[in-house]
Every structure is written in C-alpha cells, then in structure tokens.
PDB file of C-alpha atoms in Angstrom:
ATOM      1  CA  UNK A  15      83.340 107.185 111.761  1.00 81.00           C
ATOM      2  CA  UNK A  16      86.525 107.678 109.826  1.00 87.00           C
ATOM      3  CA  UNK A  17      86.377 106.769 106.162  1.00 91.00           C
ATOM      4  CA  UNK A  18      88.243 107.028 102.874  1.00 95.00           C
ATOM      5  CA  UNK A  19      86.662 107.473  99.455  1.00 95.00           C
ATOM      6  CA  UNK A  20      88.578 106.743  96.272  1.00 94.00           C
ATOM      7  CA  UNK A  21      87.650 107.197  92.668  1.00 88.00           C
ATOM      8  CA  UNK A  22      86.125 104.127  91.096  1.00 82.00           C
ATOM      9  CA  UNK A  23      88.234 102.173  88.704  1.00 85.00           C
ATOM     10  CA  UNK A  24      89.437 100.674  86.607  1.00 93.00           C
ATOM     11  CA  UNK A  25      91.660 103.365  85.193  1.00 96.00           C
ATOM     12  CA  UNK A  26      93.334 102.559  81.888  1.00 97.00           C
ATOM     13  CA  UNK A  27      96.170 104.740  80.633  1.00 97.00           C
ATOM     14  CA  UNK A  28      98.753 104.596  77.913  1.00 97.00           C
ATOM     15  CA  UNK A  29     102.401 104.452  78.880  1.00 97.00           C
ATOM     16  CA  UNK A  30     103.867 107.895  79.714  1.00 96.00           C
ATOM     17  CA  UNK A  31     100.427 109.384  80.459  1.00 97.00           C
ATOM     18  CA  UNK A  32      99.780 111.497  83.546  1.00 97.00           C
ATOM     19  CA  UNK A  33      98.066 109.741  86.421  1.00 97.00           C
ATOM     20  CA  UNK A  34      95.746 111.126  89.065  1.00 97.00           C
ATOM     21  CA  UNK A  35      93.820 108.926  91.485  1.00 97.00           C
ATOM     22  CA  UNK A  36      91.515 110.922  93.711  1.00 97.00           C
ATOM     23  CA  UNK A  37      91.198 110.248  97.425  1.00 97.00           C
ATOM     24  CA  UNK A  38      89.169 112.140  99.997  1.00 97.00           C
ATOM     25  CA  UNK A  39      88.744 111.344 103.654  1.00 96.00           C
ATOM     26  CA  UNK A  40      86.478 111.930 106.598  1.00 94.00           C
ATOM     27  CA  UNK A  41      88.133 111.977 109.999  1.00 90.00           C
ATOM     28  CA  UNK A  42      88.216 113.962 113.192  1.00 83.00           C
ATOM     29  CA  UNK A  43      91.407 115.707 114.094  1.00 82.00           C
ATOM     30  CA  UNK A  44      94.525 115.256 112.044  1.00 86.00           C
ATOM     31  CA  UNK A  45      94.892 111.760 110.626  1.00 91.00           C
ATOM     32  CA  UNK A  46      97.988 110.390 108.937  1.00 91.00           C
ATOM     33  CA  UNK A  47      97.425 109.500 105.296  1.00 94.00           C
ATOM     34  CA  UNK A  48      98.861 106.706 103.190  1.00 95.00           C
ATOM     35  CA  UNK A  49      98.909 105.212  99.741  1.00 97.00           C
ATOM     36  CA  UNK A  50      99.441 101.475  99.484  1.00 97.00           C
ATOM     37  CA  UNK A  51      99.936  99.523  96.240  1.00 97.00           C
ATOM     38  CA  UNK A  52      99.077  95.903  95.484  1.00 94.00           C
ATOM     39  CA  UNK A  53     100.784  94.359  92.464  1.00 94.00           C
ATOM     40  CA  UNK A  54      99.171  91.276  90.894  1.00 90.00           C
ATOM     41  CA  UNK A  55      99.447  88.241  93.133  1.00 86.00           C
ATOM     42  CA  UNK A  56     101.109  90.124  95.952  1.00 87.00           C
ATOM     43  CA  UNK A  57     100.197  91.680  99.274  1.00 89.00           C
ATOM     44  CA  UNK A  58      99.960  95.409  99.807  1.00 93.00           C
ATOM     45  CA  UNK A  59     103.038  97.546 100.253  1.00 94.00           C
ATOM     46  CA  UNK A  60     103.382 101.083 101.453  1.00 94.00           C
ATOM     47  CA  UNK A  61     103.956 103.521  98.591  1.00 97.00           C
ATOM     48  CA  UNK A  62     104.057 106.847 100.419  1.00 96.00           C
ATOM     49  CA  UNK A  63     102.683 108.665 103.417  1.00 94.00           C
ATOM     50  CA  UNK A  64     102.079 112.116 104.903  1.00 94.00           C
ATOM     51  CA  UNK A  65     101.504 112.825 108.558  1.00 90.00           C
ATOM     52  CA  UNK A  66     100.456 116.470 108.664  1.00 90.00           C
ATOM     53  CA  UNK A  67      98.757 119.107 106.571  1.00 92.00           C
ATOM     54  CA  UNK A  68     100.669 120.318 103.487  1.00 94.00           C
ATOM     55  CA  UNK A  69     103.141 117.440 103.744  1.00 95.00           C
ATOM     56  CA  UNK A  70     104.009 115.860 100.408  1.00 97.00           C
ATOM     57  CA  UNK A  71     104.782 112.154 100.322  1.00 96.00           C
ATOM     58  CA  UNK A  72     106.752 110.835  97.378  1.00 97.00           C
ATOM     59  CA  UNK A  73     108.229 107.556  96.185  1.00 97.00           C
ATOM     60  CA  UNK A  74     109.039 105.901  92.837  1.00 95.00           C
ATOM     61  CA  UNK A  75     107.862 108.993  90.937  1.00 97.00           C
ATOM     62  CA  UNK A  76     104.493 109.039  92.734  1.00 98.00           C
ATOM     63  CA  UNK A  77     103.511 111.901  94.965  1.00 98.00           C
ATOM     64  CA  UNK A  78     100.551 113.027  97.047  1.00 98.00           C
ATOM     65  CA  UNK A  79      99.952 116.165  99.098  1.00 98.00           C
ATOM     66  CA  UNK A  80      97.969 116.235 102.343  1.00 96.00           C
ATOM     67  CA  UNK A  81      95.318 118.906 101.818  1.00 96.00           C
ATOM     68  CA  UNK A  82      93.386 119.541 104.990  1.00 93.00           C
ATOM     69  CA  UNK A  83      91.214 122.292 103.497  1.00 94.00           C
ATOM     70  CA  UNK A  84      89.827 119.874 100.917  1.00 95.00           C
ATOM     71  CA  UNK A  85      90.341 116.697 103.015  1.00 95.00           C
ATOM     72  CA  UNK A  86      92.131 115.135 100.065  1.00 97.00           C
ATOM     73  CA  UNK A  87      95.262 113.126  99.343  1.00 98.00           C
ATOM     74  CA  UNK A  88      95.272 112.623  95.571  1.00 98.00           C
ATOM     75  CA  UNK A  89      97.936 110.350  94.083  1.00 98.00           C
ATOM     76  CA  UNK A  90      99.812 111.632  91.007  1.00 98.00           C
ATOM     77  CA  UNK A  91     102.544 110.465  88.691  1.00 98.00           C
ATOM     78  CA  UNK A  92     103.823 112.383  85.740  1.00 96.00           C
ATOM     79  CA  UNK A  93     104.580 109.472  83.412  1.00 96.00           C
ATOM     80  CA  UNK A  94     103.236 106.001  84.131  1.00 97.00           C
ATOM     81  CA  UNK A  95     104.862 102.754  83.031  1.00 97.00           C
ATOM     82  CA  UNK A  96     103.408  99.332  82.324  1.00 97.00           C
ATOM     83  CA  UNK A  97     105.015  98.167  85.576  1.00 96.00           C
ATOM     84  CA  UNK A  98     102.782 100.595  87.513  1.00 97.00           C
ATOM     85  CA  UNK A  99      99.746  98.442  86.723  1.00 97.00           C
ATOM     86  CA  UNK A 100      98.355  97.541  90.129  1.00 97.00           C
ATOM     87  CA  UNK A 101      95.604  98.316  92.619  1.00 95.00           C
ATOM     88  CA  UNK A 102      96.156 101.488  94.647  1.00 97.00           C
ATOM     89  CA  UNK A 103      94.643 101.967  98.102  1.00 96.00           C
ATOM     90  CA  UNK A 104      94.314 105.214  99.979  1.00 96.00           C
ATOM     91  CA  UNK A 105      94.262 104.823 103.762  1.00 95.00           C
ATOM     92  CA  UNK A 106      94.258 106.788 106.970  1.00 92.00           C
ATOM     93  CA  UNK A 107      95.048 106.267 110.579  1.00 88.00           C
ATOM     94  CA  UNK A 108      93.415 108.584 113.111  1.00 81.00           C
ATOM     95  CA  UNK A 109      95.486 111.025 115.115  1.00 72.00           C
ATOM     96  CA  UNK A 110      95.131 108.935 118.232  1.00 67.00           C
ATOM     97  CA  UNK A 111      96.994 106.157 116.475  1.00 61.00           C
ATOM     98  CA  UNK A 112      95.478 103.411 118.566  1.00 69.00           C
ATOM     99  CA  UNK A 113      93.083 102.244 115.900  1.00 76.00           C
ATOM    100  CA  UNK A 114      93.638 100.237 112.739  1.00 84.00           C
ATOM    101  CA  UNK A 115      94.274 101.592 109.283  1.00 87.00           C
ATOM    102  CA  UNK A 116      91.096 102.497 107.411  1.00 89.00           C
ATOM    103  CA  UNK A 117      91.360 101.696 103.705  1.00 92.00           C
ATOM    104  CA  UNK A 118      89.525 102.940 100.677  1.00 93.00           C
ATOM    105  CA  UNK A 119      88.137 100.327  98.288  1.00 93.00           C
ATOM    106  CA  UNK A 120      91.068 100.557  95.926  1.00 94.00           C
ATOM    107  CA  UNK A 121      91.514 101.768  92.355  1.00 95.00           C
ATOM    108  CA  UNK A 122      92.779  99.382  89.717  1.00 95.00           C
ATOM    109  CA  UNK A 123      95.224 100.941  87.257  1.00 97.00           C
ATOM    110  CA  UNK A 124      96.096  99.312  83.952  1.00 97.00           C
ATOM    111  CA  UNK A 125      98.849 100.842  81.850  1.00 97.00           C
ATOM    112  CA  UNK A 126      99.091  99.718  78.248  1.00 96.00           C
ATOM    113  CA  UNK A 127     102.169 100.005  76.043  1.00 94.00           C
TER     114      UNK A 127
ATOM    115  CA  UNK B   9     115.132  89.811 106.154  1.00 59.00           C
ATOM    116  CA  UNK B  10     112.219  87.504 105.479  1.00 72.00           C
ATOM    117  CA  UNK B  11     108.837  89.096 104.872  1.00 91.00           C
ATOM    118  CA  UNK B  12     105.445  88.195 106.267  1.00 96.00           C
ATOM    119  CA  UNK B  13     104.623  84.581 105.505  1.00 96.00           C
ATOM    120  CA  UNK B  14     101.093  83.284 105.246  1.00 97.00           C
ATOM    121  CA  UNK B  15     100.033  79.671 104.927  1.00 97.00           C
ATOM    122  CA  UNK B  16      98.328  78.111 103.175  1.00 97.00           C
ATOM    123  CA  UNK B  17      98.283  80.311 100.081  1.00 96.00           C
ATOM    124  CA  UNK B  18      95.202  78.689  98.604  1.00 97.00           C
ATOM    125  CA  UNK B  19      92.514  76.505 100.051  1.00 96.00           C
ATOM    126  CA  UNK B  20      89.066  75.243  99.162  1.00 98.00           C
ATOM    127  CA  UNK B  21      86.483  74.371 101.781  1.00 97.00           C
ATOM    128  CA  UNK B  22      82.797  73.557 101.798  1.00 97.00           C
ATOM    129  CA  UNK B  23      80.040  75.314 103.705  1.00 97.00           C
ATOM    130  CA  UNK B  24      79.903  74.405 107.358  1.00 97.00           C
ATOM    131  CA  UNK B  25      83.573  73.488 107.625  1.00 98.00           C
ATOM    132  CA  UNK B  26      86.123  75.457 109.568  1.00 98.00           C
ATOM    133  CA  UNK B  27      89.508  76.811 108.527  1.00 98.00           C
ATOM    134  CA  UNK B  28      92.675  77.971 110.245  1.00 98.00           C
ATOM    135  CA  UNK B  29      95.076  80.387 108.585  1.00 98.00           C
ATOM    136  CA  UNK B  30      98.571  81.072 109.792  1.00 98.00           C
ATOM    137  CA  UNK B  31     100.769  84.147 109.695  1.00 98.00           C
ATOM    138  CA  UNK B  32     104.439  84.541 110.584  1.00 97.00           C
ATOM    139  CA  UNK B  33     105.377  88.213 110.939  1.00 96.00           C
ATOM    140  CA  UNK B  34     108.678  89.835 110.106  1.00 94.00           C
ATOM    141  CA  UNK B  35     111.253  89.009 112.756  1.00 93.00           C
ATOM    142  CA  UNK B  36     111.058  91.549 115.577  1.00 91.00           C
ATOM    143  CA  UNK B  37     107.560  92.708 114.712  1.00 91.00           C
ATOM    144  CA  UNK B  38     105.130  92.307 117.603  1.00 91.00           C
ATOM    145  CA  UNK B  39     101.901  93.495 116.034  1.00 92.00           C
ATOM    146  CA  UNK B  40      99.854  91.400 113.635  1.00 94.00           C
ATOM    147  CA  UNK B  41      96.689  92.560 111.902  1.00 94.00           C
ATOM    148  CA  UNK B  42      94.278  90.600 109.746  1.00 96.00           C
ATOM    149  CA  UNK B  43      92.192  91.935 106.867  1.00 95.00           C
ATOM    150  CA  UNK B  44      89.602  90.368 104.610  1.00 96.00           C
ATOM    151  CA  UNK B  45      89.769  91.505 100.978  1.00 93.00           C
ATOM    152  CA  UNK B  46      86.843  91.005  98.607  1.00 92.00           C
ATOM    153  CA  UNK B  47      86.046  92.675  95.275  1.00 87.00           C
ATOM    154  CA  UNK B  48      82.844  94.218  96.623  1.00 85.00           C
ATOM    155  CA  UNK B  49      83.902  95.365 100.082  1.00 87.00           C
ATOM    156  CA  UNK B  50      87.577  96.042  99.590  1.00 88.00           C
ATOM    157  CA  UNK B  51      89.767  95.648 102.662  1.00 91.00           C
ATOM    158  CA  UNK B  52      87.931  95.101 105.903  1.00 93.00           C
ATOM    159  CA  UNK B  53      89.729  94.968 109.232  1.00 93.00           C
ATOM    160  CA  UNK B  54      89.303  91.775 111.222  1.00 96.00           C
ATOM    161  CA  UNK B  55      91.529  92.101 114.284  1.00 92.00           C
ATOM    162  CA  UNK B  56      94.886  93.229 115.587  1.00 93.00           C
ATOM    163  CA  UNK B  57      97.113  91.498 118.098  1.00 93.00           C
ATOM    164  CA  UNK B  58     100.013  92.964 119.995  1.00 91.00           C
ATOM    165  CA  UNK B  59     102.098  90.920 122.417  1.00 90.00           C
ATOM    166  CA  UNK B  60      99.485  88.128 122.452  1.00 93.00           C
ATOM    167  CA  UNK B  61      96.624  90.502 123.307  1.00 93.00           C
ATOM    168  CA  UNK B  62      93.818  91.443 120.970  1.00 93.00           C
ATOM    169  CA  UNK B  63      93.969  95.243 120.748  1.00 89.00           C
ATOM    170  CA  UNK B  64      91.335  95.960 118.162  1.00 88.00           C
ATOM    171  CA  UNK B  65      88.500  94.022 116.578  1.00 92.00           C
ATOM    172  CA  UNK B  66      86.526  94.719 113.451  1.00 92.00           C
ATOM    173  CA  UNK B  67      82.853  94.240 112.834  1.00 92.00           C
ATOM    174  CA  UNK B  68      82.784  90.540 112.033  1.00 96.00           C
ATOM    175  CA  UNK B  69      80.667  87.790 113.596  1.00 96.00           C
ATOM    176  CA  UNK B  70      81.981  85.585 116.352  1.00 96.00           C
ATOM    177  CA  UNK B  71      82.717  82.835 113.818  1.00 97.00           C
ATOM    178  CA  UNK B  72      85.898  84.760 113.101  1.00 98.00           C
ATOM    179  CA  UNK B  73      88.515  84.446 115.808  1.00 97.00           C
ATOM    180  CA  UNK B  74      92.229  84.760 116.162  1.00 97.00           C
ATOM    181  CA  UNK B  75      95.134  84.475 118.496  1.00 97.00           C
ATOM    182  CA  UNK B  76      98.784  85.364 118.755  1.00 97.00           C
ATOM    183  CA  UNK B  77     101.528  83.251 120.218  1.00 96.00           C
ATOM    184  CA  UNK B  78     104.520  84.270 122.292  1.00 95.00           C
ATOM    185  CA  UNK B  79     106.751  84.234 119.189  1.00 94.00           C
ATOM    186  CA  UNK B  80     104.344  86.755 117.552  1.00 94.00           C
ATOM    187  CA  UNK B  81     103.044  84.209 115.045  1.00 97.00           C
ATOM    188  CA  UNK B  82      99.300  84.493 114.625  1.00 98.00           C
ATOM    189  CA  UNK B  83      96.435  82.319 113.507  1.00 98.00           C
ATOM    190  CA  UNK B  84      92.907  83.141 112.551  1.00 98.00           C
ATOM    191  CA  UNK B  85      90.047  80.701 112.514  1.00 98.00           C
ATOM    192  CA  UNK B  86      86.730  80.823 110.736  1.00 98.00           C
ATOM    193  CA  UNK B  87      84.124  78.309 111.859  1.00 96.00           C
ATOM    194  CA  UNK B  88      80.926  77.228 110.137  1.00 97.00           C
ATOM    195  CA  UNK B  89      82.062  78.608 106.797  1.00 97.00           C
ATOM    196  CA  UNK B  90      79.596  80.430 104.566  1.00 97.00           C
ATOM    197  CA  UNK B  91      79.826  81.131 100.841  1.00 97.00           C
ATOM    198  CA  UNK B  92      80.344  84.810 101.642  1.00 96.00           C
ATOM    199  CA  UNK B  93      83.555  84.008 103.506  1.00 97.00           C
ATOM    200  CA  UNK B  94      85.301  83.412 100.199  1.00 97.00           C
ATOM    201  CA  UNK B  95      87.997  86.056 100.122  1.00 97.00           C
ATOM    202  CA  UNK B  96      91.671  86.848 100.257  1.00 95.00           C
ATOM    203  CA  UNK B  97      92.760  87.005 103.894  1.00 97.00           C
ATOM    204  CA  UNK B  98      95.725  89.285 104.406  1.00 95.00           C
ATOM    205  CA  UNK B  99      97.988  89.384 107.399  1.00 96.00           C
ATOM    206  CA  UNK B 100     100.163  92.394 108.145  1.00 94.00           C
ATOM    207  CA  UNK B 101     102.819  92.992 110.734  1.00 93.00           C
ATOM    208  CA  UNK B 102     104.405  96.054 112.264  1.00 89.00           C
ATOM    209  CA  UNK B 103     106.969  96.721 114.937  1.00 84.00           C
ATOM    210  CA  UNK B 104     104.793  98.780 117.236  1.00 72.00           C
ATOM    211  CA  UNK B 105     101.099  98.738 117.831  1.00 64.00           C
ATOM    212  CA  UNK B 106     100.332 100.124 114.397  1.00 53.00           C
ATOM    213  CA  UNK B 107     100.678 103.722 115.540  1.00 55.00           C
ATOM    214  CA  UNK B 108     102.839 104.647 112.553  1.00 65.00           C
ATOM    215  CA  UNK B 109     100.384 103.073 110.136  1.00 68.00           C
ATOM    216  CA  UNK B 110     103.149 101.343 108.217  1.00 85.00           C
ATOM    217  CA  UNK B 111     102.122  97.762 107.789  1.00 90.00           C
ATOM    218  CA  UNK B 112     104.002  94.997 106.024  1.00 92.00           C
ATOM    219  CA  UNK B 113     101.642  92.630 104.290  1.00 94.00           C
ATOM    220  CA  UNK B 114     101.924  89.001 103.352  1.00 95.00           C
ATOM    221  CA  UNK B 115     100.711  87.674 100.016  1.00 94.00           C
ATOM    222  CA  UNK B 116      97.517  86.398 101.558  1.00 95.00           C
ATOM    223  CA  UNK B 117      95.577  83.167 101.875  1.00 97.00           C
ATOM    224  CA  UNK B 118      92.896  82.797  99.243  1.00 96.00           C
ATOM    225  CA  UNK B 119      89.914  80.930 100.642  1.00 98.00           C
ATOM    226  CA  UNK B 120      87.204  79.556  98.398  1.00 97.00           C
ATOM    227  CA  UNK B 121      84.050  78.219 100.036  1.00 97.00           C
ATOM    228  CA  UNK B 122      81.897  75.914  97.900  1.00 96.00           C
TER     229      UNK B 122
END
C-alpha cells in the first residue's frame, strides 16, 4: 500500500542553520504530497503542498519539491529560527483522492539559540 | 472563523471503561476524520465521515466506533479501554471529502488509560 518514510529525529540545529528533512514515498500513480507541522500543544497544520511532479510548494520560508524520479519530497529551509521547533509530518494522498491522508511518523526539530 | 474544537482536552480512564470524544468541525466543513497519535506509531487513521456517512475506516478493532451528526459534529467512542489506547486523538475537518488533502486539525483529546 501507499506509505511515507521520513528521516528519524530528533533533529537539533542552531538558529540560522540550514534545514533538510528527508521524505520519500511509495504510491501508485501520481499522489499529492504535503508537509504538515505540529507546534507544541497544538494540532497539525498544513505547511505546504505539491500536487504534481516538479511542483515546488513553499510557505514561511520552507520549501519542498515533488521529485517523481526519486519519489521524494524533502523539506528545506535556509535559516531556521527557534520558533520553527516543532514536529514535521510528510504526507500523501493518492491520485484517486478518495482515500485518507497517509502520514509519515514525523520528525521532531529543535532549534536552539 | 472558529477552528476545530475537540472536547474534552484531557481525560483519564481505567481499563475496561469506555470513552466518548467529541469534535466540532469548522463551520461549513462536512468531512470529519479521526486520527490516533502515539509516539511509537505516529498518526494512524481511524475513520472519516462525510455527510453523516462513514466513507473510510482504518485498521482498528471494533471497539473503536464513530458517528457524525446532521450538523457535521462528530463523536468517537472507544469501549473496553486497554492500556494501549492511551494516545492523543486528533480530529480534522475539511470542506469536501478530503480529496484536496488539506485538513484542519483540532488540538486533540489526550486519553490516558490506567
């Protein structure tokens, strides 16, 4: 079945460091891909998405490119802030759309000043 | 506009008891999904309701059930609680039947089973 694999955390970075969180997927057809973020004590919220190959999603300085050839959707940010500390989830929804979101296990990011 | 509201936020139960969790979606949203979040398993899909009909169901035992009312509010019930049911239960709503994949999550109900 469809699945998402994320790099294990936790990831600890200093403020202003470059961030990459790896995400690869297994799916038939052309899924839509998402990154969700969960700040401490809160529910998840959509960070960015891409619906077709080579699309780049971006929001709040984060970006991710849908790479079909490598079945990847890595999350990047050029300069992280303490406020970016959160758990990041990669997710997909199959092309058919009539099935629920499939989430990765999440990667916890801690940014220290 | 108000977000997704889940009640109660925290609750403690003992093994064998049952629990009911409530979710009020964003106004106008007709789809409600439920997820169980645990440190070991991450987010696991429980079920999705759209216009009072269960559209999708995850791989959970029959002790887990849910329903949706005509105003789109949803409840989930867990009977005969087990220690392993301790988790954060997240509700999410969307306007359509989740086709876009954009879900709006509540803050969750944290269940502890002793």
